[in-house]
Amino acid sequence: MTKYISELFKEFEKLKSRREKCGFLWDHKENGTLTAVLQGAFDPNIKWHITDIPKYTPDVGPIGVNPSSLFDVIPKCTIFAIGHPKGEGVKPSRMKELLIQVLESMHKDESDLYVGMLKKKLKVKGLTESIVLEVFPDLYRKV
């Protein structure tokens, strides 16, 4: 059974040493959704249209029974990226509506990670840019 990205980060937060944390990320390096979340949060070249997160009500169901997860929505997040063709011509009001739909379709923990990615501030204890770049040195080019 595939673990949700929020579940992986909860496991990550329990690790004590830098070595354990890097090892954990190495073990999950092939997880494209995890990599995309890290890139969206840490890559300074990616800028998001979303500056203020609108009020929303995350799905209250237990994780796994929600309509969607980060696995479903991350491939579509390019609509919120400044300069990406998928977001061209989308009005700010429509972007806000789409963001609310995305956030309300996921479990709270998954929505929190998505918001953290958009704000460039993942609230994952012990997760630093230094650790991320040690495991993913080609995640992005320095500006």
PDB file of C-alpha atoms in Angstrom:
ATOM      1  CA  MET A   1       0.000   0.000   0.000  1.00  0.00           C
ATOM      2  CA  THR A   2       1.357   3.401  -0.983  1.00  0.00           C
ATOM      3  CA  LYS A   3       1.742   5.886   1.837  1.00  0.00           C
ATOM      4  CA  TYR A   4       0.441   9.396   1.447  1.00  0.00           C
ATOM      5  CA  ILE A   5       3.008  12.200   1.322  1.00  0.00           C
ATOM      6  CA  SER A   6       1.722  13.568   4.630  1.00  0.00           C
ATOM      7  CA  GLU A   7       2.267  10.133   6.213  1.00  0.00           C
ATOM      8  CA  LEU A   8       5.831  10.044   4.877  1.00  0.00           C
ATOM      9  CA  PHE A   9       6.555  13.447   6.373  1.00  0.00           C
ATOM     10  CA  LYS A  10       5.151  12.335   9.744  1.00  0.00           C
ATOM     11  CA  GLU A  11       7.615   9.435   9.672  1.00  0.00           C
ATOM     12  CA  PHE A  12      10.394  11.838   8.654  1.00  0.00           C
ATOM     13  CA  GLU A  13       9.659  14.107  11.633  1.00  0.00           C
ATOM     14  CA  LYS A  14      10.303  11.229  14.046  1.00  0.00           C
ATOM     15  CA  LEU A  15      13.865  10.762  12.817  1.00  0.00           C
ATOM     16  CA  LYS A  16      16.596  12.185  15.013  1.00  0.00           C
ATOM     17  CA  SER A  17      19.814  12.469  13.047  1.00  0.00           C
ATOM     18  CA  ARG A  18      20.681  14.153   9.780  1.00  0.00           C
ATOM     19  CA  ARG A  19      21.955  10.808   8.517  1.00  0.00           C
ATOM     20  CA  GLU A  20      18.600   9.136   9.215  1.00  0.00           C
ATOM     21  CA  LYS A  21      16.721  11.986   7.540  1.00  0.00           C
ATOM     22  CA  CYS A  22      18.902  11.883   4.443  1.00  0.00           C
ATOM     23  CA  GLY A  23      18.587   8.093   4.346  1.00  0.00           C
ATOM     24  CA  PHE A  24      14.809   8.379   4.553  1.00  0.00           C
ATOM     25  CA  LEU A  25      14.715  10.812   1.643  1.00  0.00           C
ATOM     26  CA  TRP A  26      17.066   8.540  -0.332  1.00  0.00           C
ATOM     27  CA  ASP A  27      14.671   5.652   0.260  1.00  0.00           C
ATOM     28  CA  HIS A  28      11.838   7.730  -1.207  1.00  0.00           C
ATOM     29  CA  LYS A  29      13.818   9.503  -3.908  1.00  0.00           C
ATOM     30  CA  GLU A  30      11.871   7.786  -6.694  1.00  0.00           C
ATOM     31  CA  ASN A  31       8.563   9.145  -5.386  1.00  0.00           C
ATOM     32  CA  GLY A  32       7.778  11.776  -8.006  1.00  0.00           C
ATOM     33  CA  THR A  33       5.062  13.437  -5.948  1.00  0.00           C
ATOM     34  CA  LEU A  34       7.367  13.846  -2.960  1.00  0.00           C
ATOM     35  CA  THR A  35      10.062  15.271  -5.224  1.00  0.00           C
ATOM     36  CA  ALA A  36       7.583  17.700  -6.796  1.00  0.00           C
ATOM     37  CA  VAL A  37       6.431  18.939  -3.378  1.00  0.00           C
ATOM     38  CA  LEU A  38      10.044  19.510  -2.337  1.00  0.00           C
ATOM     39  CA  GLN A  39      10.819  21.283  -5.596  1.00  0.00           C
ATOM     40  CA  GLY A  40       7.712  23.460  -5.331  1.00  0.00           C
ATOM     41  CA  ALA A  41       8.645  24.450  -1.806  1.00  0.00           C
ATOM     42  CA  PHE A  42      12.412  24.918  -2.129  1.00  0.00           C
ATOM     43  CA  ASP A  43      13.149  25.867  -5.746  1.00  0.00           C
ATOM     44  CA  PRO A  44      13.574  29.658  -5.820  1.00  0.00           C
ATOM     45  CA  ASN A  45      12.937  29.600  -9.575  1.00  0.00           C
ATOM     46  CA  ILE A  46       9.333  28.507  -8.991  1.00  0.00           C
ATOM     47  CA  LYS A  47       7.069  31.375  -8.048  1.00  0.00           C
ATOM     48  CA  TRP A  48       3.400  30.905  -7.269  1.00  0.00           C
ATOM     49  CA  HIS A  49       0.474  33.141  -8.258  1.00  0.00           C
ATOM     50  CA  ILE A  50      -1.110  32.367  -4.915  1.00  0.00           C
ATOM     51  CA  THR A  51      -0.010  34.785  -2.208  1.00  0.00           C
ATOM     52  CA  ASP A  52      -2.963  34.614   0.162  1.00  0.00           C
ATOM     53  CA  ILE A  53      -4.562  31.295   0.956  1.00  0.00           C
ATOM     54  CA  PRO A  54      -8.355  31.608   0.884  1.00  0.00           C
ATOM     55  CA  LYS A  55     -10.515  30.160   3.629  1.00  0.00           C
ATOM     56  CA  TYR A  56     -11.432  26.576   2.911  1.00  0.00           C
ATOM     57  CA  THR A  57     -12.799  23.512   4.676  1.00  0.00           C
ATOM     58  CA  PRO A  58     -10.598  20.438   4.226  1.00  0.00           C
ATOM     59  CA  ASP A  59     -12.273  17.082   3.792  1.00  0.00           C
ATOM     60  CA  VAL A  60     -13.071  15.652   7.236  1.00  0.00           C
ATOM     61  CA  GLY A  61     -12.860  12.003   6.232  1.00  0.00           C
ATOM     62  CA  PRO A  62     -10.002   9.843   7.446  1.00  0.00           C
ATOM     63  CA  ILE A  63      -6.957   9.857   5.216  1.00  0.00           C
ATOM     64  CA  GLY A  64      -7.460   7.527   2.303  1.00  0.00           C
ATOM     65  CA  VAL A  65     -11.165   8.098   1.760  1.00  0.00           C
ATOM     66  CA  ASN A  66     -10.883  11.673   0.535  1.00  0.00           C
ATOM     67  CA  PRO A  67     -11.717  12.488  -3.082  1.00  0.00           C
ATOM     68  CA  SER A  68      -8.081  13.278  -3.854  1.00  0.00           C
ATOM     69  CA  SER A  69      -4.559  13.480  -2.457  1.00  0.00           C
ATOM     70  CA  LEU A  70      -1.256  15.093  -3.334  1.00  0.00           C
ATOM     71  CA  PHE A  71      -0.718  12.234  -5.795  1.00  0.00           C
ATOM     72  CA  ASP A  72      -3.726  13.533  -7.753  1.00  0.00           C
ATOM     73  CA  VAL A  73      -3.279  17.295  -7.460  1.00  0.00           C
ATOM     74  CA  ILE A  74       0.481  17.859  -7.699  1.00  0.00           C
ATOM     75  CA  PRO A  75       0.612  17.106 -11.448  1.00  0.00           C
ATOM     76  CA  LYS A  76      -1.986  19.851 -11.933  1.00  0.00           C
ATOM     77  CA  CYS A  77      -0.340  22.472  -9.692  1.00  0.00           C
ATOM     78  CA  THR A  78       1.425  24.088 -12.644  1.00  0.00           C
ATOM     79  CA  ILE A  79      -1.674  26.205 -13.187  1.00  0.00           C
ATOM     80  CA  PHE A  80      -0.625  28.147 -10.067  1.00  0.00           C
ATOM     81  CA  ALA A  81       2.999  28.604 -11.190  1.00  0.00           C
ATOM     82  CA  ILE A  82       3.925  32.028 -12.530  1.00  0.00           C
ATOM     83  CA  GLY A  83       5.084  31.789 -16.116  1.00  0.00           C
ATOM     84  CA  HIS A  84       3.707  28.318 -16.793  1.00  0.00           C
ATOM     85  CA  PRO A  85       1.548  28.120 -19.941  1.00  0.00           C
ATOM     86  CA  LYS A  86      -1.255  26.256 -18.139  1.00  0.00           C
ATOM     87  CA  GLY A  87      -1.918  29.302 -15.967  1.00  0.00           C
ATOM     88  CA  GLU A  88      -1.904  31.847 -18.782  1.00  0.00           C
ATOM     89  CA  GLY A  89      -5.223  33.608 -19.119  1.00  0.00           C
ATOM     90  CA  VAL A  90      -6.632  32.211 -15.871  1.00  0.00           C
ATOM     91  CA  LYS A  91      -8.131  35.067 -13.887  1.00  0.00           C
ATOM     92  CA  PRO A  92      -7.099  35.460 -10.229  1.00  0.00           C
ATOM     93  CA  SER A  93     -10.683  34.857  -9.097  1.00  0.00           C
ATOM     94  CA  ARG A  94     -10.780  31.560 -11.014  1.00  0.00           C
ATOM     95  CA  MET A  95      -7.392  30.546  -9.581  1.00  0.00           C
ATOM     96  CA  LYS A  96      -8.755  31.165  -6.103  1.00  0.00           C
ATOM     97  CA  GLU A  97     -11.800  28.989  -6.866  1.00  0.00           C
ATOM     98  CA  LEU A  98      -9.593  26.211  -8.234  1.00  0.00           C
ATOM     99  CA  LEU A  99      -7.318  26.358  -5.196  1.00  0.00           C
ATOM    100  CA  ILE A 100     -10.274  26.075  -2.835  1.00  0.00           C
ATOM    101  CA  GLN A 101     -11.531  23.045  -4.773  1.00  0.00           C
ATOM    102  CA  VAL A 102      -8.097  21.416  -4.609  1.00  0.00           C
ATOM    103  CA  LEU A 103      -7.650  22.055  -0.890  1.00  0.00           C
ATOM    104  CA  GLU A 104     -11.171  20.941   0.018  1.00  0.00           C
ATOM    105  CA  SER A 105     -10.758  17.674  -1.881  1.00  0.00           C
ATOM    106  CA  MET A 106      -7.889  16.444   0.300  1.00  0.00           C
ATOM    107  CA  HIS A 107      -7.334  15.370   3.875  1.00  0.00           C
ATOM    108  CA  LYS A 108      -6.245  18.249   6.109  1.00  0.00           C
ATOM    109  CA  ASP A 109      -2.656  16.975   6.363  1.00  0.00           C
ATOM    110  CA  GLU A 110      -2.331  16.803   2.588  1.00  0.00           C
ATOM    111  CA  SER A 111      -3.897  20.264   2.187  1.00  0.00           C
ATOM    112  CA  ASP A 112      -1.495  21.677   4.785  1.00  0.00           C
ATOM    113  CA  LEU A 113       1.461  20.397   2.760  1.00  0.00           C
ATOM    114  CA  TYR A 114       0.048  21.879  -0.437  1.00  0.00           C
ATOM    115  CA  VAL A 115      -0.394  25.248   1.275  1.00  0.00           C
ATOM    116  CA  GLY A 116       3.135  24.984   2.693  1.00  0.00           C
ATOM    117  CA  MET A 117       4.488  24.328  -0.776  1.00  0.00           C
ATOM    118  CA  LEU A 118       2.695  27.372  -2.185  1.00  0.00           C
ATOM    119  CA  LYS A 119       3.954  29.523   0.687  1.00  0.00           C
ATOM    120  CA  LYS A 120       7.489  28.106   0.250  1.00  0.00           C
ATOM    121  CA  LYS A 121       7.379  27.057   3.874  1.00  0.00           C
ATOM    122  CA  LEU A 122       6.758  23.374   4.511  1.00  0.00           C
ATOM    123  CA  LYS A 123       6.065  22.875   8.182  1.00  0.00           C
ATOM    124  CA  VAL A 124       7.936  19.592   8.476  1.00  0.00           C
ATOM    125  CA  LYS A 125      10.163  19.347  11.535  1.00  0.00           C
ATOM    126  CA  GLY A 126      13.783  18.778  10.567  1.00  0.00           C
ATOM    127  CA  LEU A 127      13.276  19.278   6.831  1.00  0.00           C
ATOM    128  CA  THR A 128      15.746  21.870   5.602  1.00  0.00           C
ATOM    129  CA  GLU A 129      16.898  22.997   2.202  1.00  0.00           C
ATOM    130  CA  SER A 130      20.357  21.715   3.072  1.00  0.00           C
ATOM    131  CA  ILE A 131      19.087  18.181   3.694  1.00  0.00           C
ATOM    132  CA  VAL A 132      16.895  18.281   0.584  1.00  0.00           C
ATOM    133  CA  LEU A 133      19.799  19.386  -1.625  1.00  0.00           C
ATOM    134  CA  GLU A 134      22.108  16.775  -0.130  1.00  0.00           C
ATOM    135  CA  VAL A 135      19.762  14.064  -1.366  1.00  0.00           C
ATOM    136  CA  PHE A 136      18.464  15.893  -4.463  1.00  0.00           C
ATOM    137  CA  PRO A 137      21.457  17.953  -5.626  1.00  0.00           C
ATOM    138  CA  ASP A 138      19.891  18.505  -9.058  1.00  0.00           C
ATOM    139  CA  LEU A 139      16.454  19.467  -7.762  1.00  0.00           C
ATOM    140  CA  TYR A 140      16.959  22.959  -9.093  1.00  0.00           C
ATOM    141  CA  ARG A 141      19.576  25.362 -10.331  1.00  0.00           C
ATOM    142  CA  LYS A 142      20.711  28.028  -7.933  1.00  0.00           C
ATOM    143  CA  VAL A 143      19.560  31.476  -8.938  1.00  0.00           C
TER     144      VAL A 143
END
